[in-house]
Each structure stands twice: as C-alpha cells, then as structure tokens.
Coordinates of C-alpha atoms in Angstrom, one line a residue:
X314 CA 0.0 0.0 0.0
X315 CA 2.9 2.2 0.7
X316 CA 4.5 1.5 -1.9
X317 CA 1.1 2.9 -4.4
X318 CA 1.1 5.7 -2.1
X319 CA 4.6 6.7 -3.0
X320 CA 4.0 6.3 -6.6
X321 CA 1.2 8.1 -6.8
X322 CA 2.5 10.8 -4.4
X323 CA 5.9 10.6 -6.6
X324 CA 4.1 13.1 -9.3
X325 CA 3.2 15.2 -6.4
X326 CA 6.4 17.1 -5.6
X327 CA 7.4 21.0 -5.6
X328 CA 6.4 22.7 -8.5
X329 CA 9.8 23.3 -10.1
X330 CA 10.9 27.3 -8.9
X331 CA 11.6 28.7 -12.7
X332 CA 9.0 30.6 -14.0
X333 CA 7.2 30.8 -10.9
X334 CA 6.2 34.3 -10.0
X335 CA 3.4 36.2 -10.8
X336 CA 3.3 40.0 -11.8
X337 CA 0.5 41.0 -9.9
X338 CA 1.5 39.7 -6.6
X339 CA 1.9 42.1 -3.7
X340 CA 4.5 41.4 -1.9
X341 CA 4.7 44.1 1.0
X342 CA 3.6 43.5 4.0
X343 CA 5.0 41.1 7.3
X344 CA 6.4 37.3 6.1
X345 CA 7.2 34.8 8.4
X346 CA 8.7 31.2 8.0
X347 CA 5.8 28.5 8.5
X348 CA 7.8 26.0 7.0
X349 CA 11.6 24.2 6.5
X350 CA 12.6 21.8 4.2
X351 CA 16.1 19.5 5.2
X352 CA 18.5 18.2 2.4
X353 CA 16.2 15.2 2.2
X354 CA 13.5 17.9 0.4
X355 CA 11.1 16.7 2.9
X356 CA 8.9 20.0 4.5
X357 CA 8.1 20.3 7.5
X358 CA 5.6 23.0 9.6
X359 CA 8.3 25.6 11.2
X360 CA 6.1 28.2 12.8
X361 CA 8.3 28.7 16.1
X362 CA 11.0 30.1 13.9
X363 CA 11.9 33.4 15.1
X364 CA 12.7 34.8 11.3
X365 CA 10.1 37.4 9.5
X366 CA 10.4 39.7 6.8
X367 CA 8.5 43.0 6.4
X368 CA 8.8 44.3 2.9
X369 CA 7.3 48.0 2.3
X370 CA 6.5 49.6 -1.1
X371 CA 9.1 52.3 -1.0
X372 CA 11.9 49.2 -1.8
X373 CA 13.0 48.4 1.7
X374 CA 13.1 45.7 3.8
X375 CA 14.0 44.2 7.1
X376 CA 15.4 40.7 7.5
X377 CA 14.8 39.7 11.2
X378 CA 16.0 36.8 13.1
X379 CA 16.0 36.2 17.0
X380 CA 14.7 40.0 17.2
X381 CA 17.9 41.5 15.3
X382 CA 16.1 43.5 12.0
X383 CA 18.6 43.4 8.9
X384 CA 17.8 46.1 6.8
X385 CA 17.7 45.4 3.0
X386 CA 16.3 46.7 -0.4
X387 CA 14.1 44.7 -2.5
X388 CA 13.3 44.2 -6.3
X389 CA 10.9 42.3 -8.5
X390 CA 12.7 39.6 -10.1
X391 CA 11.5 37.0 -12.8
X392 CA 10.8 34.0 -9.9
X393 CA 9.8 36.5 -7.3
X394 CA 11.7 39.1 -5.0
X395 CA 15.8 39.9 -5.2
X396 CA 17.1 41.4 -1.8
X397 CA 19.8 43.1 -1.3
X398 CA 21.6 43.8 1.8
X399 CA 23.6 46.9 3.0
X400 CA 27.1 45.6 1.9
X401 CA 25.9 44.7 -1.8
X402 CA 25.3 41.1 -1.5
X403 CA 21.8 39.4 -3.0
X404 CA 19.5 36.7 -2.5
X405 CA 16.4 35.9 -4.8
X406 CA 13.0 34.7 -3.2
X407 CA 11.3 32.8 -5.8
X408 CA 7.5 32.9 -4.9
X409 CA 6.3 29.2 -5.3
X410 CA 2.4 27.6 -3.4
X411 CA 1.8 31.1 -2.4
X412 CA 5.0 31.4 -0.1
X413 CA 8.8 32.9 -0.2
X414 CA 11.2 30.2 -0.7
X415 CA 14.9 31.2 1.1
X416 CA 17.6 28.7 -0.5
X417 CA 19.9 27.6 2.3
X418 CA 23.0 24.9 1.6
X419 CA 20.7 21.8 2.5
X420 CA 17.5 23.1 2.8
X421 CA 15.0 25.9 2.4
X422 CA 13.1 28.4 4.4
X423 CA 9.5 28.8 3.5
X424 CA 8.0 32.5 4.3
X425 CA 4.4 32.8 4.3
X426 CA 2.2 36.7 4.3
X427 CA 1.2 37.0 7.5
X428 CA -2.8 38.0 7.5
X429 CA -6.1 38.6 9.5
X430 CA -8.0 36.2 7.3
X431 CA -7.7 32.5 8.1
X432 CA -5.8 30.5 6.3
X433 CA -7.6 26.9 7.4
X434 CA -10.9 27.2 6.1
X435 CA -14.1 25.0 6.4
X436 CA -13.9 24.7 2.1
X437 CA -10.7 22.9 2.3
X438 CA -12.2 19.8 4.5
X439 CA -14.1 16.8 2.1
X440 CA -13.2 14.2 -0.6
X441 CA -11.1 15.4 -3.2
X442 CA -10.8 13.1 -6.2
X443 CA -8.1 13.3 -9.1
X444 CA -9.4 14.1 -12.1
X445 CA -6.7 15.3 -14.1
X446 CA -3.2 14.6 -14.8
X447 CA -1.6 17.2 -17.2
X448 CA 2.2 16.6 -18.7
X449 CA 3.0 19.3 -21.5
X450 CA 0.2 18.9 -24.5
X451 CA -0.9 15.7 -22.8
X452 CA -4.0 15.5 -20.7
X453 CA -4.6 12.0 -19.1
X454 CA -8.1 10.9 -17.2
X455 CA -7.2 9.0 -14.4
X456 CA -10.6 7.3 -14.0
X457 CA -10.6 6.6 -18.0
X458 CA -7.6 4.6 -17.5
X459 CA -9.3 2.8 -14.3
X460 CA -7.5 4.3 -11.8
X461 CA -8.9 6.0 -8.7
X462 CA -7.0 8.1 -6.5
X463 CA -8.5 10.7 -3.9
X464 CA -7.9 12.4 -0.9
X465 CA -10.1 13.2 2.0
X466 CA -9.1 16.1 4.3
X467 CA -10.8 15.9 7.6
X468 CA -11.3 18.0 10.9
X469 CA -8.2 17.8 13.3
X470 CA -5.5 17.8 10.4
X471 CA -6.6 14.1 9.3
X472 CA -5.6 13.0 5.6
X473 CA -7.1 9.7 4.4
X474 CA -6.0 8.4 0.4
X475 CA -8.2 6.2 -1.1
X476 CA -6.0 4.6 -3.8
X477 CA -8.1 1.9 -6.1
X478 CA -10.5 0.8 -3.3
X479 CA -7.7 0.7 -0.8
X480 CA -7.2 3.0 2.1
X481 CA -3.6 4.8 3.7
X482 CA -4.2 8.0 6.6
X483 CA -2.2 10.7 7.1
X484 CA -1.7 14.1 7.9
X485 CA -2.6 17.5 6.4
X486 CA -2.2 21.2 8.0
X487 CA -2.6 24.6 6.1
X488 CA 0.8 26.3 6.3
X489 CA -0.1 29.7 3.8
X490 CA -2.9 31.0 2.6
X491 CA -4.8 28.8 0.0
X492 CA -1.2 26.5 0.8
X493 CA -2.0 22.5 2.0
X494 CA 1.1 20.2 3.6
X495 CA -0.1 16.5 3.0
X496 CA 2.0 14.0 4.4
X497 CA 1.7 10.5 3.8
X498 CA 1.6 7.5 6.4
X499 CA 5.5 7.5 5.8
X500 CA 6.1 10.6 6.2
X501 CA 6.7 12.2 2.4
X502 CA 5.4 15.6 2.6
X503 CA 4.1 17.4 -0.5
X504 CA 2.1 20.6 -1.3
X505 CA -1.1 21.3 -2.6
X506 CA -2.7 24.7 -3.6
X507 CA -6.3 25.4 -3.4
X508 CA -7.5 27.5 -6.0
X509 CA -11.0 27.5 -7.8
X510 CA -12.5 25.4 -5.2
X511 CA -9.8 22.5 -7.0
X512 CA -6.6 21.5 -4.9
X513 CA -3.5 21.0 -7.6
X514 CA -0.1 19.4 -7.6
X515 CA 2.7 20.6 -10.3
X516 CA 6.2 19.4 -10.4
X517 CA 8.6 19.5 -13.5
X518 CA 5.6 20.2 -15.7
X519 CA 3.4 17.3 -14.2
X520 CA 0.3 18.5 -12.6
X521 CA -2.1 16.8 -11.2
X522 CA -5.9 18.7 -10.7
X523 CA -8.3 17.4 -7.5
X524 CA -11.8 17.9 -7.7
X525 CA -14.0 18.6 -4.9
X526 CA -16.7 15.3 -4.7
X527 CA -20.2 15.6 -3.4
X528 CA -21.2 14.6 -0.2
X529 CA -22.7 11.7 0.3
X530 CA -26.4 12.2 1.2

C-alpha cells in the first residue's frame, strides 16, 4: 500500500521554482517562515521560527531573526523578490504555493504573508478526487484509464488516500494561505494549492488537478 502511495505521491512534488512568479503579486507587508525543508526535500511545519520579513512599497526591507532587524532593499525579479543587503550582497525569493522560498546549503526556508484572514478554512475539508493529470500537450483521465486516486481532508488535520479501493491515513495542515502540507503515512510531505474550489499538484511540468466530490447524502 505504501508503496502505491509513493508512486502516486511521486508526481506530487514542488512545482519546479523557474517561472514561478506572478506580476501581480503584492508582496509588502510582514512574512514569516511557517515551513523548512532539510536536504532530504522533505517539509516540515516551522512556525516557532523566530525569522520574519516585512517588505514596504518604497523598496525596503527588514530581514529579522531572533529579534535583530537586517535592513535590506528589495526588487521584482522573474521567480519573485531579489534582496539586497547593505554591503551589496543578494539573494532571490522565488515565490512558489503562495509562499517565499529562502535557498539555504541543505535546505530551504518557507516564508508565508502574515494576514487577519484565516488560512484553514471549512472549504478545504471533504473528498477530493483526481481528475486530471496534465504533462506538456498531454491531458490524461485518471478514472478513463481505471485508476482512482483521492484524498479526504478531515477536521483535526486528518488526511485519508483512497487509492483503487484501498485505504492509507495521514496528515494534512494549512501552512499559507490557500497552501496544503499533506503528508503520507510514511512521512513524504508534499504541497497542494487550493484555487477554484480545485486542490493541484505541479512538479517538472506534471500537474495533477483534485476535484471537490459531493457529499454523500
């Protein structure tokens, strides 16, 4: 069953960071890491990490960590935000699921808008089949080809896959606005977007499309 799981969840990783951004995103405002990734690539939740970034429309910013604010200047680049500290040297932000991706040797910080609106919402919770799988000019129907793969999100963070009339729990928990971490029973973590009342998947020009299922009456 694992091993299904994996596969399946295999086409479920990152969506690749080139090409990412989006022109119309607002970036200013208060960021703060909700999530790490280890050189495995494996996220994790990260909340308790003292490290925010507040980015204002006049083109500065301030990099804090453990209460100690950095202050910086900020761009648009193609993949999302370029800063620039006071001694010259730069780091980009690509802006991938919603949330600003710091590239560390081994790993990643995740930075997430920090907002008044809730970012776990009742819309996210039901049975979520996969509909479509989209790779380049080629659109495949899962459920044409007698496969069945979905995903039920429950109350309390509790994930269940339903893979071909077989059954594998795990865990889900929103970490960014409209931004899903499901986790697997063995642990492999991936993220989902919510968008459209659909959740998606892309990686390396694979995505995968969930659609919201009825409940049963």
């Amino acid at each position: 069953m694992k091993k299904i799981t994996a596969l399946l969840l295999a086409l479920c990783v990152y969506v690749s960071l080139a090409g990412c951004a989006m022109a119309e995103t607002d970036y200013t405002g208060l960021w703060k890491v909700c999530m790490i990734a280890g050189s495995d690539g494996n996220p994790a939740p990260a909340s308790d990490i003292p490290m925010t970034m507040e980015i204002a429309a006049e083109g500065t910013a301030v990099l804090t960590l453990d209460g100690q604010g950095k202050e910086c200047t900020w761009a648009v680049s193609e993949n999302g935000i370029m800063l620039t500290d006071a001694a010259g040297s730069t780091g980009e932000f690509p802006y991938v699921n919603n949330m600003l991706v710091y590239l560390i040797p081994g790993g990643a910080f995740y930075f997430a808008q920090v907002s008044d609106e809730p970012l776990s919402r009742p819309e996210y919770l039901g049975s979520w089949l996969n509909t479509s799988i989209e790779m380049g000019v080629y659109i495949i129907d899962p459920i044409a080809s007698g496969r069945n793969f979905s995903i039920t999100l429950e109350e309390e963070g509790k994930a269940v896959f339903h893979i071909d009339g077989k059954e594998e729990t795990g865990t889900w928990v929103t970490v960014a606005a409209d931004t899903i971490l499901l986790r697997d029973a063995s642990g492999a973590a991936k993220v989902l977007t919510y968008a459209d009342d659909m959740l998606s998947v892309n990686e390396d020009g694979i995505l995968m499309l969930f659609t919201r299922q009825p409940e049963e009456q």
